[in-house]
Coordinates of N, CA, C and O and ligand atoms in Angstrom, one line a residue:
M1 N -9.6 19.1 12.3 CA -9.4 17.7 12.8 C -10.4 17.4 13.9 O -10.9 16.3 14.0
E2 N -10.6 18.4 14.8 CA -11.6 18.2 15.9 C -13.0 18.0 15.3 O -13.8 17.2 15.8
W3 N -13.3 18.8 14.2 CA -14.6 18.6 13.6 C -14.7 17.1 13.0 O -15.7 16.5 13.2
L4 N -13.6 16.6 12.4 CA -13.6 15.3 11.8 C -13.9 14.3 13.0 O -14.7 13.3 12.8
E5 N -13.3 14.5 14.1 CA -13.5 13.6 15.3 C -14.9 13.6 15.8 O -15.4 12.7 16.5
S6 N -15.6 14.8 15.5 CA -17.0 14.9 16.0 C -18.1 14.4 15.1 O -19.3 14.4 15.4
T7 N -17.6 13.9 13.9 CA -18.6 13.4 12.9 C -19.2 12.0 13.4 O -18.6 11.3 14.2
A8 N -20.4 11.7 12.8 CA -21.1 10.5 13.1 C -20.2 9.2 12.8 O -20.2 8.3 13.5
L9 N -19.5 9.3 11.6 CA -18.6 8.2 11.2 C -17.6 8.0 12.3 O -17.3 6.8 12.7
A10 N -16.9 9.1 12.7 CA -15.8 9.0 13.7 C -16.4 8.3 15.0 O -15.8 7.4 15.6
E11 N -17.6 8.8 15.4 CA -18.2 8.3 16.6 C -18.5 6.7 16.4 O -18.2 6.0 17.3
W12 N -19.0 6.4 15.3 CA -19.3 4.9 15.0 C -18.0 4.1 15.1 O -18.0 3.1 15.7
V13 N -16.9 4.6 14.4 CA -15.6 3.8 14.4 C -15.1 3.7 15.8 O -14.6 2.7 16.2
R14 N -15.2 4.8 16.6 CA -14.6 4.9 17.9 C -15.4 4.1 19.0 O -14.8 3.5 19.8
T15 N -16.7 4.2 18.9 CA -17.5 3.7 20.0 C -18.3 2.4 19.8 O -18.6 1.7 20.7
S16 N -18.7 2.1 18.5 CA -19.6 0.9 18.3 C -18.8 -0.4 18.4 O -17.5 -0.4 18.3
L17 N -19.5 -1.4 18.7 CA -18.9 -2.7 19.0 C -18.1 -3.2 17.7 O -17.0 -3.7 17.8
V18 N -18.7 -3.0 16.6 CA -18.1 -3.6 15.3 C -17.3 -2.5 14.5 O -16.5 -2.9 13.7
G19 N -17.5 -1.2 14.8 CA -16.9 -0.2 14.0 C -15.4 -0.4 13.7 O -15.0 -0.7 12.6
Y20 N -14.6 -0.2 14.7 CA -13.1 -0.3 14.6 C -12.6 -1.6 14.0 O -11.9 -1.7 13.0
P21 N -13.1 -2.8 14.6 CA -12.6 -4.1 14.1 C -13.0 -4.3 12.6 O -12.2 -4.8 11.9
L22 N -14.2 -3.9 12.3 CA -14.7 -4.1 10.9 C -13.8 -3.3 9.9 O -13.3 -3.8 8.9
V23 N -13.6 -2.0 10.2 CA -12.8 -1.2 9.3 C -11.4 -1.6 9.3 O -10.8 -1.6 8.2
L24 N -10.8 -2.0 10.4 CA -9.5 -2.5 10.4 C -9.3 -3.8 9.6 O -8.3 -4.1 9.0
T25 N -10.4 -4.6 9.7 CA -10.4 -5.9 8.9 C -10.3 -5.5 7.4 O -9.5 -6.1 6.6
I26 N -11.1 -4.6 6.9 CA -11.1 -4.1 5.5 C -9.7 -3.6 5.2 O -9.1 -3.9 4.1
H27 N -9.1 -2.9 6.2 CA -7.7 -2.3 6.0 C -6.7 -3.4 5.8 O -5.8 -3.3 5.0
S28 N -6.9 -4.5 6.6 CA -5.9 -5.6 6.5 C -6.1 -6.3 5.1 O -5.1 -6.7 4.5
I29 N -7.3 -6.5 4.7 CA -7.6 -7.1 3.3 C -7.0 -6.2 2.2 O -6.3 -6.7 1.3
G30 N -7.2 -4.9 2.4 CA -6.6 -4.0 1.4 C -5.1 -4.0 1.3 O -4.5 -4.1 0.2
M31 N -4.5 -4.1 2.4 CA -3.0 -4.1 2.4 C -2.5 -5.4 1.9 O -1.5 -5.5 1.2
A32 N -3.2 -6.5 2.2 CA -2.8 -7.9 1.7 C -2.9 -7.9 0.2 O -2.0 -8.4 -0.5
I33 N -3.9 -7.2 -0.4 CA -4.0 -7.2 -1.9 C -3.0 -6.3 -2.5 O -2.2 -6.7 -3.4
M34 N -2.8 -5.1 -2.0 CA -1.9 -4.1 -2.6 C -0.5 -4.6 -2.4 O 0.3 -4.7 -3.3
V35 N -0.1 -4.8 -1.1 CA 1.3 -5.1 -0.8 C 1.7 -6.5 -1.3 O 2.7 -6.8 -1.8
G36 N 0.7 -7.4 -1.2 CA 0.9 -8.8 -1.7 C 1.2 -8.9 -3.1 O 2.2 -9.4 -3.6
L37 N 0.4 -8.2 -4.0 CA 0.6 -8.3 -5.4 C 1.8 -7.5 -5.9 O 2.6 -7.9 -6.7
V38 N 2.0 -6.3 -5.3 CA 3.1 -5.5 -5.7 C 4.4 -6.2 -5.3 O 5.4 -6.2 -6.0
S39 N 4.4 -6.9 -4.2 CA 5.6 -7.7 -3.8 C 6.0 -8.8 -4.8 O 7.1 -9.1 -5.1
V40 N 4.9 -9.5 -5.3 CA 5.1 -10.5 -6.3 C 5.8 -9.9 -7.6 O 6.7 -10.4 -8.1
V41 N 5.3 -8.7 -8.0 CA 5.8 -8.0 -9.1 C 7.3 -7.7 -8.9 O 8.2 -7.9 -9.7
D42 N 7.6 -7.1 -7.7 CA 8.9 -6.7 -7.4 C 9.9 -7.9 -7.3 O 11.0 -7.8 -7.9
L43 N 9.4 -9.0 -6.7 CA 10.3 -10.2 -6.6 C 10.5 -10.8 -8.0 O 11.6 -11.3 -8.3
R44 N 9.5 -10.7 -8.9 CA 9.7 -11.2 -10.3 C 10.7 -10.4 -11.0 O 11.6 -11.0 -11.7
L45 N 10.7 -9.1 -10.8 CA 11.6 -8.2 -11.5 C 13.0 -8.4 -10.9 O 14.0 -8.2 -11.6
L46 N 13.1 -8.9 -9.7 CA 14.4 -9.2 -9.1 C 14.9 -10.6 -9.4 O 15.9 -11.1 -8.8
G47 N 14.1 -11.3 -10.2 CA 14.6 -12.6 -10.7 C 13.9 -13.8 -10.1 O 14.2 -15.0 -10.5
R48 N 13.0 -13.6 -9.1 CA 12.3 -14.8 -8.6 C 11.1 -15.2 -9.4 O 10.8 -14.5 -10.4
F49 N 10.5 -16.3 -9.1 CA 9.2 -16.7 -9.8 C 9.4 -16.7 -11.3 O 8.6 -16.1 -12.0
E50 N 10.4 -17.4 -11.8 CA 10.7 -17.4 -13.2 C 9.6 -17.8 -14.1 O 9.5 -17.4 -15.3
R51 N 8.6 -18.6 -13.6 CA 7.5 -19.1 -14.5 C 6.5 -18.0 -14.7 O 5.6 -18.2 -15.5
I52 N 6.5 -16.9 -14.0 CA 5.6 -15.8 -14.2 C 6.1 -14.9 -15.3 O 7.2 -14.3 -15.2
P53 N 5.4 -14.8 -16.5 CA 5.9 -14.0 -17.6 C 5.9 -12.5 -17.2 O 5.0 -12.1 -16.6
Y54 N 7.0 -11.8 -17.7 CA 7.0 -10.4 -17.4 C 5.8 -9.7 -17.9 O 5.3 -8.7 -17.3
T55 N 5.2 -10.2 -19.0 CA 4.1 -9.5 -19.6 C 2.8 -9.6 -18.8 O 1.8 -9.0 -19.1
A56 N 2.8 -10.5 -17.7 CA 1.6 -10.6 -16.8 C 1.7 -9.6 -15.7 O 0.7 -9.4 -15.0
L57 N 2.9 -8.9 -15.5 CA 3.1 -8.1 -14.3 C 2.2 -6.9 -14.2 O 1.7 -6.5 -13.1
D58 N 2.0 -6.2 -15.3 CA 1.2 -4.9 -15.3 C -0.2 -5.2 -14.9 O -0.9 -4.4 -14.2
N59 N -0.7 -6.4 -15.2 CA -2.1 -6.8 -14.8 C -2.2 -7.0 -13.3 O -3.2 -6.7 -12.7
L60 N -1.1 -7.5 -12.7 CA -1.1 -7.7 -11.2 C -1.2 -6.3 -10.5 O -1.9 -6.2 -9.5
I61 N -0.5 -5.3 -11.1 CA -0.5 -4.0 -10.5 C -1.9 -3.4 -10.7 O -2.5 -2.8 -9.8
R62 N -2.6 -3.7 -11.8 CA -3.9 -3.2 -12.1 C -4.9 -3.7 -11.0 O -5.7 -2.9 -10.5
V63 N -4.7 -5.0 -10.6 CA -5.6 -5.5 -9.5 C -5.2 -4.9 -8.1 O -6.0 -4.6 -7.3
A64 N -3.9 -4.7 -7.9 CA -3.4 -4.2 -6.7 C -4.0 -2.8 -6.3 O -4.3 -2.5 -5.1
W65 N -4.4 -2.0 -7.3 CA -4.9 -0.7 -7.0 C -6.3 -0.8 -6.3 O -6.6 0.1 -5.5
Y66 N -7.0 -1.9 -6.5 CA -8.3 -2.1 -5.7 C -7.9 -2.2 -4.2 O -8.7 -1.7 -3.4
G67 N -6.8 -2.9 -3.9 CA -6.4 -3.0 -2.5 C -6.1 -1.6 -1.9 O -6.5 -1.3 -0.8
L68 N -5.4 -0.7 -2.7 CA -5.2 0.6 -2.2 C -6.5 1.4 -2.0 O -6.6 2.1 -1.0
A69 N -7.4 1.2 -2.9 CA -8.7 1.9 -2.8 C -9.4 1.5 -1.5 O -9.9 2.3 -0.8
F70 N -9.4 0.2 -1.2 CA -9.9 -0.3 0.1 C -9.2 0.4 1.2 O -9.9 0.9 2.2
N71 N -7.9 0.6 1.1 CA -7.2 1.2 2.2 C -7.3 2.7 2.4 O -7.3 3.3 3.4
V72 N -7.6 3.4 1.2 CA -7.9 4.8 1.3 C -9.2 5.0 2.0 O -9.3 5.9 2.9
I73 N -10.2 4.2 1.6 CA -11.5 4.4 2.2 C -11.5 3.9 3.7 O -11.9 4.7 4.6
S74 N -11.0 2.7 4.0 CA -11.0 2.3 5.4 C -10.0 3.1 6.2 O -10.3 3.4 7.4
G75 N -8.9 3.5 5.6 CA -7.9 4.4 6.3 C -8.5 5.7 6.7 O -8.3 6.2 7.8
A76 N -9.3 6.3 5.8 CA -9.9 7.6 6.0 C -10.9 7.4 7.2 O -11.0 8.3 8.1
A77 N -11.6 6.3 7.2 CA -12.6 6.1 8.3 C -11.9 6.0 9.6 O -12.2 6.6 10.6
L78 N -10.8 5.2 9.6 CA -10.0 5.0 10.9 C -9.4 6.4 11.3 O -9.4 6.8 12.5
F79 N -8.9 7.2 10.3 CA -8.3 8.5 10.6 C -9.3 9.4 11.3 O -8.9 10.1 12.2
T80 N -10.6 9.4 10.9 CA -11.5 10.3 11.5 C -11.6 10.1 13.0 O -11.9 11.0 13.8
S81 N -11.5 8.8 13.4 CA -11.7 8.5 14.8 C -10.7 9.1 15.8 O -11.1 9.4 16.9
Q82 N -9.5 9.4 15.3 CA -8.5 10.1 16.2 C -7.7 11.1 15.3 O -6.5 11.1 15.4
A83 N -8.4 11.9 14.6 CA -7.7 12.8 13.6 C -6.6 13.7 14.2 O -5.5 13.8 13.6
V84 N -6.9 14.2 15.4 CA -5.9 15.1 16.0 C -4.6 14.3 16.3 O -3.5 14.8 16.0
F85 N -4.8 13.2 16.9 CA -3.6 12.3 17.3 C -2.8 11.9 16.0 O -1.6 12.1 16.0
Y86 N -3.5 11.5 14.9 CA -2.8 11.0 13.7 C -2.0 12.1 13.1 O -0.9 11.9 12.6
T87 N -2.6 13.4 13.1 CA -1.9 14.4 12.4 C -0.6 14.9 13.2 O 0.2 15.7 12.6
T88 N -0.5 14.5 14.4 CA 0.6 14.9 15.2 C 1.5 13.6 15.5 O 2.4 13.7 16.3
S89 N 1.2 12.5 14.9 CA 2.0 11.3 15.1 C 3.1 11.1 14.1 O 2.8 10.8 12.9
P90 N 4.4 11.3 14.4 CA 5.4 11.1 13.4 C 5.4 9.7 12.8 O 5.7 9.6 11.6
T91 N 5.1 8.7 13.6 CA 5.0 7.3 13.0 C 3.9 7.2 11.9 O 4.2 6.7 10.9
F92 N 2.8 7.8 12.2 CA 1.7 7.7 11.2 C 2.0 8.5 10.0 O 1.8 8.1 8.9
L93 N 2.6 9.7 10.2 CA 2.9 10.6 9.0 C 4.0 9.9 8.2 O 3.9 10.0 6.9
F94 N 5.0 9.3 8.8 CA 6.0 8.5 8.1 C 5.3 7.4 7.3 O 5.7 7.2 6.1
K95 N 4.4 6.7 7.9 CA 3.7 5.6 7.2 C 3.0 6.1 6.0 O 3.0 5.5 4.9
M96 N 2.3 7.3 6.1 CA 1.6 7.8 5.0 C 2.5 8.2 3.9 O 2.2 8.1 2.7
L97 N 3.7 8.7 4.3 CA 4.8 9.0 3.3 C 5.2 7.8 2.5 O 5.3 7.8 1.3
M98 N 5.3 6.7 3.3 CA 5.7 5.4 2.6 C 4.6 4.9 1.7 O 4.9 4.4 0.6
V99 N 3.3 5.1 2.1 CA 2.2 4.7 1.2 C 2.2 5.5 -0.1 O 2.0 5.0 -1.2
L100 N 2.5 6.8 0.1 CA 2.6 7.7 -1.1 C 3.7 7.3 -2.0 O 3.5 7.1 -3.2
C101 N 4.9 7.0 -1.4 CA 6.1 6.6 -2.2 C 5.9 5.3 -2.9 O 6.2 5.1 -4.1
G102 N 5.2 4.4 -2.2 CA 5.0 3.0 -2.8 C 4.0 3.1 -3.9 O 4.1 2.5 -4.9
S103 N 3.0 4.0 -3.8 CA 2.0 4.2 -4.8 C 2.6 4.8 -6.0 O 2.3 4.4 -7.2
I104 N 3.5 5.8 -5.8 CA 4.1 6.5 -7.0 C 5.0 5.5 -7.7 O 5.1 5.4 -9.0
T105 N 5.7 4.6 -7.0 CA 6.6 3.6 -7.6 C 5.8 2.7 -8.4 O 6.1 2.4 -9.6
A106 N 4.6 2.2 -7.9 CA 3.8 1.3 -8.7 C 3.2 2.0 -9.9 O 3.1 1.4 -11.0
A107 N 2.8 3.3 -9.8 CA 2.3 4.0 -10.9 C 3.3 4.3 -12.0 O 3.0 4.3 -13.2
Y108 N 4.6 4.4 -11.6 CA 5.7 4.5 -12.6 C 5.9 3.2 -13.3 O 6.1 3.1 -14.5
L109 N 6.0 2.1 -12.5 CA 6.3 0.8 -13.0 C 5.3 0.2 -14.0 O 5.6 -0.4 -15.0
Q110 N 4.0 0.5 -13.7 CA 2.9 -0.1 -14.5 C 3.0 0.2 -16.0 O 3.1 -0.7 -16.8
P111 N 3.0 1.5 -16.4 CA 3.1 1.8 -17.8 C 4.5 1.3 -18.4 O 4.5 0.9 -19.6
R112 N 5.5 1.3 -17.6 CA 6.8 0.9 -18.1 C 6.8 -0.6 -18.4 O 7.3 -1.0 -19.4
L113 N 6.1 -1.4 -17.5 CA 6.0 -2.8 -17.8 C 5.2 -3.0 -19.1 O 5.5 -3.9 -19.9
R114 N 4.1 -2.2 -19.2 CA 3.2 -2.4 -20.4 C 4.0 -2.2 -21.7 O 3.9 -2.9 -22.6
R115 N 4.9 -1.2 -21.6 CA 5.7 -0.8 -22.8 C 6.9 -1.8 -23.1 O 7.1 -2.2 -24.2
E116 N 7.6 -2.2 -22.0 CA 8.9 -2.9 -22.2 C 8.9 -4.4 -21.9 O 9.8 -5.1 -22.4
A117 N 7.9 -4.9 -21.1 CA 8.0 -6.3 -20.7 C 8.2 -7.3 -21.8 O 8.9 -8.2 -21.7
S118 N 7.5 -7.0 -22.9 CA 7.6 -8.0 -24.0 C 9.0 -8.1 -24.5 O 9.5 -9.2 -24.9
S119 N 9.8 -7.0 -24.5 CA 11.2 -7.1 -24.9 C 12.0 -7.9 -23.9 O 13.1 -8.5 -24.2
W120 N 11.6 -7.9 -22.6 CA 12.4 -8.6 -21.6 C 12.2 -10.1 -21.8 O 13.0 -10.9 -21.5
V121 N 11.0 -10.5 -22.4 CA 10.7 -11.9 -22.6 C 11.8 -12.5 -23.5 O 12.3 -13.6 -23.3
S122 N 12.1 -11.8 -24.6 CA 13.1 -12.4 -25.6 C 14.5 -12.2 -25.1 O 15.4 -11.8 -25.9
G123 N 14.8 -12.3 -23.9 CA 16.2 -12.4 -23.4 C 16.9 -11.1 -23.0 O 17.9 -11.1 -22.4
H124 N 16.2 -9.9 -23.4 CA 16.9 -8.7 -23.0 C 16.7 -8.6 -21.4 O 15.6 -8.8 -20.9
A125 N 17.8 -8.3 -20.8 CA 17.8 -8.3 -19.3 C 16.9 -7.1 -18.8 O 16.7 -6.1 -19.5
V126 N 16.3 -7.3 -17.6 CA 15.5 -6.2 -17.0 C 16.5 -5.1 -16.6 O 17.5 -5.4 -16.0
P127 N 16.2 -3.9 -17.0 CA 17.1 -2.8 -16.8 C 17.5 -2.6 -15.3 O 16.6 -2.8 -14.4
Q128 N 18.7 -2.3 -15.0 CA 19.1 -2.2 -13.6 C 18.3 -1.2 -12.8 O 17.9 -1.4 -11.7
G129 N 17.9 -0.1 -13.5 CA 17.0 0.9 -12.9 C 15.7 0.4 -12.4 O 15.2 0.7 -11.3
V130 N 15.1 -0.6 -13.2 CA 13.9 -1.2 -12.8 C 14.1 -2.1 -11.6 O 13.3 -2.2 -10.7
K131 N 15.2 -2.8 -11.6 CA 15.5 -3.7 -10.5 C 15.7 -2.9 -9.2 O 15.2 -3.3 -8.1
T132 N 16.4 -1.8 -9.3 CA 16.6 -0.9 -8.1 C 15.3 -0.4 -7.6 O 15.0 -0.4 -6.4
L133 N 14.4 0.0 -8.5 CA 13.1 0.4 -8.1 C 12.3 -0.7 -7.4 O 11.6 -0.4 -6.4
A134 N 12.4 -1.9 -8.0 CA 11.7 -3.0 -7.4 C 12.2 -3.3 -5.9 O 11.3 -3.5 -5.0
A135 N 13.5 -3.2 -5.7 CA 14.0 -3.4 -4.4 C 13.6 -2.3 -3.5 O 13.2 -2.6 -2.3
A136 N 13.6 -1.1 -4.0 CA 13.1 0.1 -3.1 C 11.7 -0.1 -2.8 O 11.3 0.1 -1.6
S137 N 10.8 -0.5 -3.7 CA 9.4 -0.7 -3.5 C 9.1 -1.7 -2.4 O 8.3 -1.5 -1.5
L138 N 9.9 -2.9 -2.4 CA 9.8 -3.9 -1.3 C 10.0 -3.2 0.0 O 9.3 -3.4 1.0
A139 N 11.1 -2.5 0.1 CA 11.5 -1.9 1.4 C 10.5 -0.8 1.8 O 10.1 -0.8 3.0
I140 N 10.0 0.0 0.9 CA 9.0 1.0 1.2 C 7.7 0.4 1.8 O 7.2 0.9 2.8
W141 N 7.2 -0.7 1.1 CA 5.9 -1.3 1.6 C 6.1 -2.0 2.9 O 5.2 -1.9 3.8
L142 N 7.3 -2.6 3.1 CA 7.6 -3.2 4.4 C 7.5 -2.1 5.5 O 6.9 -2.3 6.6
L143 N 8.2 -1.0 5.3 CA 8.2 0.1 6.2 C 6.7 0.7 6.5 O 6.4 1.1 7.6
A144 N 5.9 0.7 5.4 CA 4.5 1.2 5.5 C 3.8 0.3 6.5 O 3.1 0.8 7.4
I145 N 4.0 -1.0 6.4 CA 3.3 -2.0 7.3 C 3.8 -1.9 8.7 O 3.0 -1.8 9.7
I146 N 5.1 -1.8 8.9 CA 5.7 -1.7 10.2 C 5.3 -0.4 10.9 O 4.8 -0.5 12.1
T147 N 5.4 0.7 10.2 CA 5.0 2.0 10.9 C 3.5 2.1 11.0 O 3.0 2.7 12.0
G148 N 2.7 1.4 10.1 CA 1.2 1.4 10.3 C 0.9 0.6 11.6 O 0.0 1.1 12.4
R149 N 1.5 -0.5 11.8 CA 1.3 -1.2 13.0 C 1.8 -0.5 14.3 O 1.2 -0.6 15.3
F150 N 2.9 0.2 14.2 CA 3.5 0.8 15.4 C 2.8 2.2 15.7 O 3.0 2.8 16.7
T151 N 1.9 2.6 14.8 CA 1.2 3.9 15.0 C 0.6 4.0 16.4 O 0.6 5.0 17.1
A152 N -0.1 2.9 16.8 CA -0.8 2.9 18.1 C 0.2 2.8 19.3 O -0.3 3.0 20.4
Y153 N 1.5 2.6 19.0 CA 2.4 2.4 20.2 C 3.5 3.5 20.2 O 4.0 3.7 21.3
L154 N 3.9 4.0 19.1 CA 5.0 5.0 19.2 C 4.6 6.4 18.8 O 3.8 6.5 17.8
Ligands
HEM201 C1 -1.7 0.1 1.1 C2 -1.6 1.1 1.9 C3 -1.6 0.9 3.4 C4 -1.0 0.0 4.2 C5 0.0 -1.1 3.8 C6 -1.4 0.3 5.6 C7 -1.0 -0.4 6.7 C8 -1.5 -0.3 7.9 C9 -1.3 -1.1 9.1 C10 -0.3 -2.3 9.1 C11 -2.0 -0.7 10.1 C12 -2.1 -1.3 11.6 C13 -3.3 -2.2 11.6 C14 -3.5 -2.8 13.0 O1 -3.5 -2.0 13.9 O2 -3.6 -4.0 13.0 C15 -2.7 0.5 9.7 C16 -3.5 1.2 10.4 C17 -4.0 2.4 10.0 N1 -4.0 3.0 8.8 FE1 -3.1 2.2 7.2 N2 -2.2 1.4 5.6 C18 -2.4 1.8 4.3 C19 -3.1 2.9 3.8 C20 -3.7 3.8 4.6 C21 -4.3 5.0 4.2 C22 -4.4 5.5 2.7 C23 -4.7 5.7 5.3 C24 -5.4 7.0 5.5 C25 -6.2 7.6 4.6 C26 -4.4 4.8 6.5 C27 -4.7 5.1 7.8 C28 -4.6 4.2 8.8 C29 -5.0 4.5 10.2 C30 -5.7 5.7 10.7 C31 -4.7 3.3 11.0 C32 -5.0 3.1 12.5 C33 -3.7 3.2 13.2 C34 -3.9 2.8 14.7 O3 -4.5 3.6 15.4 O4 -3.5 1.7 15.0 N3 -3.8 3.7 6.0 N4 -2.4 0.7 8.3

């Protein structure tokens, strides 16, 4: 971790005028894409936005992964700037656990939507297990954002 903090990238993020704000901006755009689109999918599965067909939802998750990719790259750059602190921060580690759980939930839902969504169109109810997962996903991503923001303070 000390070596990571001594890299040129870490130095640029930590000390340059634009480093940290630019990378954090990319991080904000990434989370808007990932959490924004996954939240629409979750709320649709919970009965909102009735005009969005279930068969469109796996495509939204396909685009959401680009947001996560932005956040893995920008997050890794942010991480290098204070690697020792982040690896000892319970708030940050909890946030990363939430990001992992949220990503696993989306990765489970995507193929299931691809397989089953067409049957939900013709009146078959969304399985209770899928609704529970959608509600859990909303809570997980909300916690990821809250603990991501609180990392610098707690
Ligand atoms: C979609 C997934 C993610 C979400 C929703 C998320 C959310 C956040 C939020 C809300 C912040 C605070 C931004 C601010 O200070 O304005 C943040 C900061 C940060 N994130 Fe993420 N993040 C995600 C993925 C990642 C990943 C994959 C990594 C690591 C590889 C990471 C590492 C960091 C770091 C190091 C910070 C700076 C914390 C600080 O010092 O304030 N994030 N993230």
